[in-house]
């Protein structure tokens, strides 16, 4: 397995040396192609980026060979020349990424890659003393063009074996293609090499190098040694995704109880849960970019006219109980609250599995096993799992993580695999979590019953878009689209953007990477197959868009669209017209608002709730704009006039609607960024003139 | 604030509630502001017939009161912003704004509160009925039309905007004005007026000896909401639980979470409404009160610059995260933009057999979709065709789901559900698709499984006997949340000045005695088959082993020298140590570090920088 693509071990750290050939052949390339050095640097960059964003504890060192200078512990007069330890073993960071991109330059020398391996081994030995590493590992990037002396091969192999240091090669070309360019599809790695590298171009030196590499890797591991040799191309593909988030599952030991006399020792782990990004955004000052410069302050104030501030110590905690507010101190609450006795996994009873489907709560799934190293528990647990499976029932259990946590009700159902068997626990809803809604019947309404033709069109759509089909062997199934194999695109996108911003802080965000978008689309075979059936559905089902969802329009949007020329307040959309007109240059607020008032009058003449609503909308917009443009008096005058009009013309029902809308009005004003003083004066004008108090 | 929130929302240290929940909460609140409040008037027939017991069951009147009382208490928990009211008709006394005879408004439309619950509570049970008779009396000379009129007055007397207006009429008289055509006509006219003003009138008909015949009178009176038409009439409710079911189903207005398109491809789509049929009910947030007066205080948060003390507007700040020793800064808008993958909608990927859906791939409660004609007309027929075919062929629909514009997409399985009504003709399963959220690769964790050790046939069979003895029928509403129930009973007791809160029965506790009794000797027999005589599955012996072994081992590991710690602090590699080690170190130096790793690390860093 390619260590680069490994999901990362969470148990303890790995020490990795990235060993890069910077000899002069690495920087030469065929026209139109990227040189080997650039390709290798790309792979290293991707790898280090993944480590950085996964916040892996693995430590990374960098050794270069073929450098003009020499800097390593083993160097002596003519030994281990042109090999440089560029960076000691430490956590990877953005400095390393910058080094790889900008500092590491092609050299004009060459060095023996076996010598480089020895330097790497030496580094790993010395720098890991006294520390615990799960694994020590060397990644070698080279084009094998430098002369190589096999004298030390045996010693290297013996030492690698003795120290347990593992080794992987990354080459610009595959090693398993025969000289004559035989059938590449017969090769061991043919499934990976979609475009086998043209072998012709290899020099004698490189061929010799390949032989040494094969000998080395084969002796290290007869079975899989050669599989540890990778091409640049396949590695890049594998590294195109950021690592999936790995977390160490915590064991939760407990006893499964049935009644008070039967218990089975168990251990549970979280196995599926909606993973969140590990970090949250912190707020920093826009100028200094320092977090400490931003301070938050919370003030408490009374709900009176002057918003009298009170001290936090003078406040107590309370809760709403319907319309009542009940003072309830934290201490009292703690004292009186429900208390969970202890952690538990207690069976309440067993129920048919069909009764608990599609109603799971919570954000996680637990896998429950028998306790480790307890054969008695394992047998008892197995008996339970199989009993449930054979009877097709689930256990309904009370689960409490510990005494600080609220108890849950959940369903535990059997799950039997070749390697293991377990119970799977998912939370069930409480009565309070249910929303029991009634939906109109679809089958009892003739209007919505599809015709036979329509049904058969849907049938053929399902056939053409079936993602699961029987494999050739007739037993297993092929699934064309498995979401659980897809990395969360949100994380991929976040890391992509962070990475971009780390190097280019002043540029806008990059576009979403093509391969991310592709991975979210339906498989292309299905896309082609379903064309016909979809056309048929389109023809057979009359579908028509009715009234588009109201797009949120901001004043800016309106101004952007200079094609619209509005000259007067029309009757179709008077409020919007008004909004635009009053903002035009040289607009006469009085004149425009008179136009609006005329429209409002028309609406009131018509009498009828839809006209009223339109009128009220106009009044609302009028009020907002008046506040924004400091023409409050204009609005208040209108309101005064309106009030008397309403009294004259017996428009009590209109007035009522208007009053009902009052609460909403106030909130609208509060949210509009109006200064407090203005709002207050307006409120006052409202309270003065509207008979709210009755 | 953060620990405050986790105290109220968290399920404990292992679970952080997600931001989505907050978003949904915010939406629910927004709903009230923009759409207005829901309102519900209970109109209860209080004439003699309602008080006549039938056999051993409760009287129809008692059933109605029980039911209303329970709606009140549940509304306080689930949606205390809704307005409720109670009106009786057929009483001797009267009280209403229009002075109609024999119509008594017990409670006008208002939020449910402790006093109102207590008032209703008085009229529950046998004693309650006597009290009711003494207080209000009966009189058969009522007019249903006037009662309806009084109800509609309640709605128009409310000052706040109402989004949803409903009357539930409880009666067991199927032809109240059989001999008075004028009154019957007036009732019909009034019912028509209600319909015109958008007030829903539901009939909760109770048991009448000889059966309740809707066709006699009420067919013209009731006014079923357009979106709740089952095409069949429900049966009369003979038992409280039947009545409760009918009322429960209609007590809350259904609200869509979103209306969006289901795209079959780029230019072919139908529209659906998304609903939450499951929604975690939380203990509500506490509010702050002024100690002197117990009035609500407003909480305002503001940001200021620590250097200059000047107020900071949101635009004066940016957002940052640190990776690989580098702080990366984005504009706030950019942090939103990077969550954007396209516009909201469900995008068809393909179909799969239902059998490939894995029960254990659960990451979130499901949602529900039902066709929506308001965006694309004709959606319902296509939706129904998809539903019928998926049900028939046992298929599900795989989609990519973007719930809102700035919400990253998730893959979901649309699982078909056939509509179902029970014996009382009450809908128990609506037609539509459940949206089942599927995990991404990141959401699955590898766990360290225990090697299996298969049980013998005999052992499995014995366990099967045990299982069979403890079978019950799980119902989705079987369990109340004991934490919430206790919280609200405490509040109720405080609000009403009771000395002791009523203790809520904890339904989540196993009924151990009953279980033991049912199991009898089976447990001993099973243990004999599986456990050796000296084995104690309660882990005492094993635990003791661990206890003498574990911490000792740990302590050896934990003892980390001062120099080592110092060097970790200097190199910034404290993070490599485990939480228990850090905790122990903090304890050793008498530092209070809180429970989180970062807090422990901060405490140690500070300590070593000073010492």
CSV table of C-alpha atoms in Angstrom, one decimal, chain A residues 316-633:
chain,number,residue,atom,x,y,z
A,316,UNK,CA,-30.9,35.8,37.3
A,317,UNK,CA,-31.8,32.9,35.1
A,318,UNK,CA,-35.3,32.2,34.0
A,319,UNK,CA,-37.3,30.0,31.6
A,320,UNK,CA,-40.4,30.5,29.6
A,321,UNK,CA,-43.3,28.3,30.5
A,322,UNK,CA,-45.8,29.2,27.8
A,323,UNK,CA,-46.8,32.8,28.5
A,324,UNK,CA,-45.2,32.8,31.9
A,325,UNK,CA,-41.6,33.6,32.7
A,326,UNK,CA,-40.3,31.6,35.6
A,327,UNK,CA,-37.2,32.6,37.6
A,328,UNK,CA,-35.2,29.5,38.0
A,329,UNK,CA,-31.7,29.8,39.3
A,330,UNK,CA,-28.9,27.6,37.9
A,331,UNK,CA,-28.5,26.0,41.4
A,332,UNK,CA,-32.2,25.2,41.7
A,333,UNK,CA,-32.3,23.8,38.3
A,334,UNK,CA,-29.3,21.6,38.9
A,335,UNK,CA,-30.9,20.4,42.1
A,336,UNK,CA,-34.3,19.6,40.6
A,337,UNK,CA,-33.3,18.4,37.2
A,338,UNK,CA,-33.6,14.9,35.9
A,339,UNK,CA,-30.6,12.9,37.0
A,340,UNK,CA,-29.1,10.0,35.1
A,341,UNK,CA,-28.0,7.3,37.5
A,342,UNK,CA,-25.1,5.9,35.6
A,343,UNK,CA,-24.0,4.8,32.1
A,344,UNK,CA,-26.2,2.0,30.9
A,345,UNK,CA,-27.2,0.0,27.9
A,346,UNK,CA,-30.4,-1.6,29.2
A,347,UNK,CA,-32.8,-3.6,27.1
A,348,UNK,CA,-36.5,-2.5,27.7
A,349,UNK,CA,-37.9,-5.1,25.4
A,350,UNK,CA,-37.8,-6.5,21.9
A,351,UNK,CA,-39.9,-5.4,18.9
A,352,UNK,CA,-40.3,-6.4,15.3
A,353,UNK,CA,-37.6,-4.7,13.2
A,354,UNK,CA,-40.2,-3.5,10.6
A,355,UNK,CA,-41.7,-1.2,13.3
A,356,UNK,CA,-38.6,1.0,13.8
A,357,UNK,CA,-37.5,1.9,10.3
A,358,UNK,CA,-36.9,5.4,8.9
A,359,UNK,CA,-37.4,7.2,12.1
A,360,UNK,CA,-33.9,7.4,13.5
A,361,UNK,CA,-32.8,10.3,15.5
A,362,UNK,CA,-29.4,11.7,16.5
A,363,UNK,CA,-26.3,12.1,14.5
A,364,UNK,CA,-24.4,8.9,15.1
A,365,UNK,CA,-24.4,5.1,14.9
A,366,UNK,CA,-22.7,2.9,17.5
A,367,UNK,CA,-21.3,-0.5,16.8
A,368,UNK,CA,-21.6,-2.7,19.9
A,369,UNK,CA,-19.4,-5.7,20.4
A,370,UNK,CA,-18.7,-8.2,23.2
A,371,UNK,CA,-16.0,-6.9,25.5
A,372,UNK,CA,-12.5,-7.7,24.4
A,373,UNK,CA,-10.7,-10.8,25.8
A,374,UNK,CA,-13.7,-12.2,27.4
A,375,UNK,CA,-14.8,-15.4,25.8
A,376,UNK,CA,-17.9,-15.8,28.0
A,377,UNK,CA,-19.1,-12.4,27.0
A,378,UNK,CA,-18.4,-13.1,23.3
A,379,UNK,CA,-20.5,-16.3,23.4
A,380,UNK,CA,-23.4,-14.7,25.3
A,381,UNK,CA,-23.3,-11.7,22.9
A,382,UNK,CA,-23.3,-14.0,19.9
A,383,UNK,CA,-26.3,-15.8,21.2
A,384,UNK,CA,-28.2,-12.5,21.5
A,385,UNK,CA,-27.1,-11.3,18.0
A,386,UNK,CA,-28.2,-14.5,16.4
A,387,UNK,CA,-31.4,-14.8,18.4
A,388,UNK,CA,-32.4,-11.2,17.2
A,389,UNK,CA,-31.4,-12.0,13.6
A,390,UNK,CA,-33.4,-15.3,13.5
A,391,UNK,CA,-36.5,-13.7,15.1
A,392,UNK,CA,-36.2,-10.5,13.0
A,393,UNK,CA,-36.5,-8.3,16.0
A,394,UNK,CA,-34.6,-5.5,17.5
A,395,UNK,CA,-33.8,-4.6,21.0
A,396,UNK,CA,-35.2,-1.3,22.3
A,397,UNK,CA,-32.7,0.0,24.8
A,398,UNK,CA,-32.1,2.8,27.2
A,399,UNK,CA,-28.6,4.2,26.5
A,400,UNK,CA,-26.8,6.7,28.6
A,401,UNK,CA,-23.2,7.6,27.8
A,402,UNK,CA,-22.4,8.5,31.4
A,403,UNK,CA,-24.1,10.2,34.3
A,404,UNK,CA,-23.7,13.7,32.9
A,405,UNK,CA,-25.6,12.8,29.8
A,406,UNK,CA,-29.2,12.6,29.0
A,407,UNK,CA,-30.6,9.1,28.4
A,408,UNK,CA,-31.6,8.1,25.0
A,409,UNK,CA,-34.0,5.5,23.7
A,410,UNK,CA,-32.6,3.5,20.7
A,411,UNK,CA,-32.9,0.5,18.6
A,412,UNK,CA,-30.1,-2.1,18.6
A,413,UNK,CA,-30.2,-4.5,15.7
A,414,UNK,CA,-28.0,-7.4,14.7
A,415,UNK,CA,-25.4,-7.1,12.0
A,416,UNK,CA,-23.5,-10.2,11.0
A,417,UNK,CA,-20.4,-10.2,8.8
A,418,UNK,CA,-17.9,-12.9,8.0
A,419,UNK,CA,-15.2,-11.3,10.2
A,420,UNK,CA,-17.4,-10.1,13.1
A,421,UNK,CA,-20.8,-9.7,14.4
A,422,UNK,CA,-22.3,-6.8,16.4
A,423,UNK,CA,-25.3,-4.9,17.4
A,424,UNK,CA,-25.9,-1.6,15.7
A,425,UNK,CA,-27.4,1.1,17.9
A,426,UNK,CA,-29.3,4.1,16.5
A,427,UNK,CA,-31.3,6.6,18.6
A,428,UNK,CA,-35.1,6.6,18.3
A,429,UNK,CA,-37.3,9.7,18.7
A,430,UNK,CA,-39.0,10.7,21.9
A,431,UNK,CA,-42.7,11.6,21.7
A,432,UNK,CA,-41.7,15.3,21.9
A,433,UNK,CA,-39.6,15.0,18.8
A,434,UNK,CA,-42.5,14.0,16.5
A,435,UNK,CA,-44.4,16.3,14.2
A,436,UNK,CA,-47.5,14.5,13.2
A,437,UNK,CA,-48.7,16.2,10.0
A,438,UNK,CA,-51.5,15.1,7.8
A,439,UNK,CA,-50.9,15.2,4.0
A,440,UNK,CA,-53.7,15.0,1.5
A,441,UNK,CA,-54.2,11.6,0.0
A,442,UNK,CA,-52.5,11.0,-3.4
A,443,UNK,CA,-54.2,7.7,-4.2
A,444,UNK,CA,-57.7,8.9,-3.3
A,445,UNK,CA,-57.5,11.9,-5.6
A,446,UNK,CA,-58.4,11.2,-9.2
A,447,UNK,CA,-56.7,14.3,-10.4
A,448,UNK,CA,-53.3,13.0,-9.5
A,449,UNK,CA,-53.5,9.5,-10.7
A,450,UNK,CA,-51.1,9.0,-13.6
A,451,UNK,CA,-52.2,7.3,-16.8
A,452,UNK,CA,-50.8,3.9,-17.9
A,453,UNK,CA,-48.6,5.6,-20.4
A,454,UNK,CA,-47.2,8.0,-17.8
A,455,UNK,CA,-46.5,5.0,-15.5
A,456,UNK,CA,-44.7,3.1,-18.2
A,457,UNK,CA,-42.5,6.2,-19.0
A,458,UNK,CA,-41.5,6.3,-15.3
A,459,UNK,CA,-40.8,2.5,-15.5
A,460,UNK,CA,-38.4,3.0,-18.4
A,461,UNK,CA,-36.7,5.9,-16.6
A,462,UNK,CA,-36.1,3.7,-13.6
A,463,UNK,CA,-34.7,1.0,-15.9
A,464,UNK,CA,-32.4,3.4,-17.7
A,465,UNK,CA,-31.1,5.0,-14.4
A,466,UNK,CA,-30.7,1.9,-12.3
A,467,UNK,CA,-27.3,2.2,-10.7
A,468,UNK,CA,-27.1,-1.3,-9.4
A,469,UNK,CA,-26.9,-4.3,-11.7
A,470,UNK,CA,-26.0,-7.9,-11.4
A,471,UNK,CA,-22.4,-8.6,-12.1
A,472,UNK,CA,-21.4,-11.2,-14.8
A,473,UNK,CA,-21.1,-13.9,-12.2
A,474,UNK,CA,-24.8,-13.6,-11.4
A,475,UNK,CA,-24.3,-13.4,-7.7
A,476,UNK,CA,-22.7,-10.2,-6.7
A,477,UNK,CA,-24.0,-6.7,-7.6
A,478,UNK,CA,-22.2,-3.8,-9.1
A,479,UNK,CA,-23.0,-0.4,-7.7
A,480,UNK,CA,-22.1,2.4,-10.1
A,481,UNK,CA,-22.4,5.2,-7.5
A,482,UNK,CA,-21.5,4.7,-3.8
A,483,UNK,CA,-21.8,8.0,-1.8
A,484,UNK,CA,-20.0,6.4,1.1
A,485,UNK,CA,-16.8,6.2,-1.0
A,486,UNK,CA,-16.9,9.8,-1.9
A,487,UNK,CA,-15.0,12.3,0.2
A,488,UNK,CA,-17.1,15.2,1.6
A,489,UNK,CA,-16.7,17.9,-1.1
A,490,UNK,CA,-17.1,20.6,1.5
A,491,UNK,CA,-13.8,19.6,3.2
A,492,UNK,CA,-12.0,19.3,-0.1
A,493,UNK,CA,-13.2,22.7,-1.1
A,494,UNK,CA,-12.3,24.3,2.2
A,495,UNK,CA,-8.7,22.9,2.1
A,496,UNK,CA,-8.3,23.9,-1.5
A,497,UNK,CA,-9.3,27.5,-0.6
A,498,UNK,CA,-7.2,27.7,2.5
A,499,UNK,CA,-4.2,26.4,0.6
A,500,UNK,CA,-4.8,28.9,-2.1
A,501,UNK,CA,-5.2,31.8,0.4
A,502,UNK,CA,-2.1,30.7,2.3
A,503,UNK,CA,0.0,31.4,-0.7
A,504,UNK,CA,-2.1,34.1,-2.4
A,505,UNK,CA,-3.8,36.0,0.4
A,506,UNK,CA,-5.0,38.8,-1.8
A,507,UNK,CA,-6.5,36.8,-4.6
A,508,UNK,CA,-10.1,35.8,-4.8
A,509,UNK,CA,-11.1,32.2,-4.1
A,510,UNK,CA,-10.2,29.7,-6.9
A,511,UNK,CA,-12.9,28.0,-8.8
A,512,UNK,CA,-14.0,24.6,-7.6
A,513,UNK,CA,-11.8,21.9,-8.9
A,514,UNK,CA,-13.2,20.0,-11.9
A,515,UNK,CA,-12.7,16.5,-10.4
A,516,UNK,CA,-14.7,17.5,-7.3
A,517,UNK,CA,-17.6,18.6,-9.4
A,518,UNK,CA,-17.4,15.5,-11.5
A,519,UNK,CA,-17.5,13.3,-8.6
A,520,UNK,CA,-20.9,14.8,-7.6
A,521,UNK,CA,-22.5,14.1,-11.0
A,522,UNK,CA,-24.3,11.0,-12.1
A,523,UNK,CA,-22.1,8.5,-13.9
A,524,UNK,CA,-21.7,9.3,-17.6
A,525,UNK,CA,-23.1,6.0,-18.8
A,526,UNK,CA,-26.3,6.6,-16.9
A,527,UNK,CA,-26.5,10.2,-18.3
A,528,UNK,CA,-26.4,8.9,-21.8
A,529,UNK,CA,-28.8,6.0,-21.2
A,530,UNK,CA,-31.5,8.2,-19.6
A,531,UNK,CA,-31.8,10.8,-22.4
A,532,UNK,CA,-34.6,9.0,-24.2
A,533,UNK,CA,-36.8,8.1,-21.2
A,534,UNK,CA,-36.4,11.7,-19.9
A,535,UNK,CA,-37.6,13.1,-23.2
A,536,UNK,CA,-40.6,10.8,-23.0
A,537,UNK,CA,-41.4,11.9,-19.5
A,538,UNK,CA,-41.1,15.5,-20.6
A,539,UNK,CA,-43.6,14.9,-23.4
A,540,UNK,CA,-46.1,12.9,-21.3
A,541,UNK,CA,-46.2,15.0,-18.0
A,542,UNK,CA,-47.4,18.5,-18.4
A,543,UNK,CA,-45.2,20.5,-16.1
A,544,UNK,CA,-45.3,24.3,-16.0
A,545,UNK,CA,-43.4,26.8,-14.0
A,546,UNK,CA,-45.8,29.0,-12.1
A,547,UNK,CA,-44.7,32.3,-10.5
A,548,UNK,CA,-41.0,32.1,-10.0
A,549,UNK,CA,-39.9,32.3,-6.4
A,550,UNK,CA,-39.5,35.9,-5.4
A,551,UNK,CA,-35.9,36.8,-5.9
A,552,UNK,CA,-34.5,38.9,-3.1
A,553,UNK,CA,-33.9,42.3,-4.6
A,554,UNK,CA,-31.6,44.8,-3.1
A,555,UNK,CA,-31.4,48.4,-4.0
A,556,UNK,CA,-28.0,47.6,-5.5
A,557,UNK,CA,-29.4,45.0,-7.8
A,558,UNK,CA,-32.0,47.4,-9.0
A,559,UNK,CA,-29.5,50.0,-9.8
A,560,UNK,CA,-27.3,47.6,-11.6
A,561,UNK,CA,-30.1,46.9,-14.0
A,562,UNK,CA,-30.0,50.2,-15.9
A,563,UNK,CA,-32.2,48.9,-18.7
A,564,UNK,CA,-35.3,49.4,-16.6
A,565,UNK,CA,-36.5,52.9,-16.9
A,566,UNK,CA,-39.2,53.8,-14.5
A,567,UNK,CA,-40.7,57.2,-14.8
A,568,UNK,CA,-43.8,57.1,-12.6
A,569,UNK,CA,-45.2,55.0,-9.8
A,570,UNK,CA,-47.3,52.4,-11.6
A,571,UNK,CA,-50.2,50.4,-10.3
A,572,UNK,CA,-48.7,46.9,-10.9
A,573,UNK,CA,-45.7,47.2,-8.6
A,574,UNK,CA,-46.0,50.6,-7.0
A,575,UNK,CA,-43.9,49.9,-4.0
A,576,UNK,CA,-40.9,48.8,-6.1
A,577,UNK,CA,-41.4,51.7,-8.5
A,578,UNK,CA,-41.4,54.0,-5.6
A,579,UNK,CA,-38.2,52.6,-4.1
A,580,UNK,CA,-36.4,53.1,-7.4
A,581,UNK,CA,-37.7,56.5,-8.1
A,582,UNK,CA,-36.9,58.1,-4.8
A,583,UNK,CA,-33.3,56.9,-5.2
A,584,UNK,CA,-32.8,58.5,-8.6
A,585,UNK,CA,-30.7,61.5,-8.9
A,586,UNK,CA,-32.7,64.7,-8.5
A,587,UNK,CA,-35.6,62.8,-7.2
A,588,UNK,CA,-38.3,64.9,-5.6
A,589,UNK,CA,-39.4,62.8,-2.6
A,590,UNK,CA,-42.5,64.8,-2.1
A,591,UNK,CA,-43.6,64.4,-5.7
A,592,UNK,CA,-42.8,60.7,-5.9
A,593,UNK,CA,-44.5,60.0,-2.6
A,594,UNK,CA,-47.6,61.9,-3.7
A,595,UNK,CA,-47.7,59.5,-6.7
A,596,UNK,CA,-47.5,56.6,-4.2
A,597,UNK,CA,-50.2,58.1,-2.0
A,598,UNK,CA,-52.5,58.3,-5.0
A,599,UNK,CA,-52.0,54.6,-5.7
A,600,UNK,CA,-52.7,53.8,-2.1
A,601,UNK,CA,-55.9,55.7,-2.2
A,602,UNK,CA,-57.0,53.8,-5.3
A,603,UNK,CA,-56.4,50.5,-3.5
A,604,UNK,CA,-58.5,51.6,-0.6
A,605,UNK,CA,-61.3,52.7,-2.9
A,606,UNK,CA,-61.4,49.2,-4.3
A,607,UNK,CA,-62.0,47.5,-1.0
A,608,UNK,CA,-60.9,44.0,-0.8
A,609,UNK,CA,-58.2,42.2,1.1
A,610,UNK,CA,-55.8,41.8,-1.8
A,611,UNK,CA,-55.9,45.5,-2.5
A,612,UNK,CA,-55.5,46.2,1.2
A,613,UNK,CA,-52.4,44.1,1.4
A,614,UNK,CA,-51.0,45.9,-1.6
A,615,UNK,CA,-51.7,49.2,0.0
A,616,UNK,CA,-50.2,48.1,3.2
A,617,UNK,CA,-47.1,47.0,1.4
A,618,UNK,CA,-46.9,50.5,-0.1
A,619,UNK,CA,-47.2,52.1,3.2
A,620,UNK,CA,-44.5,49.9,4.6
A,621,UNK,CA,-42.1,50.7,1.8
A,622,UNK,CA,-43.0,54.4,2.1
A,623,UNK,CA,-42.1,54.3,5.8
A,624,UNK,CA,-38.8,52.5,5.2
A,625,UNK,CA,-37.7,54.9,2.6
A,626,UNK,CA,-38.9,57.9,4.6
A,627,UNK,CA,-36.7,56.7,7.4
A,628,UNK,CA,-33.7,56.0,5.2
A,629,UNK,CA,-33.9,59.3,3.4
A,630,UNK,CA,-34.8,61.3,6.6
A,631,UNK,CA,-38.2,62.3,5.3
A,632,UNK,CA,-40.1,61.1,8.3
A,633,UNK,CA,-42.3,64.2,8.4
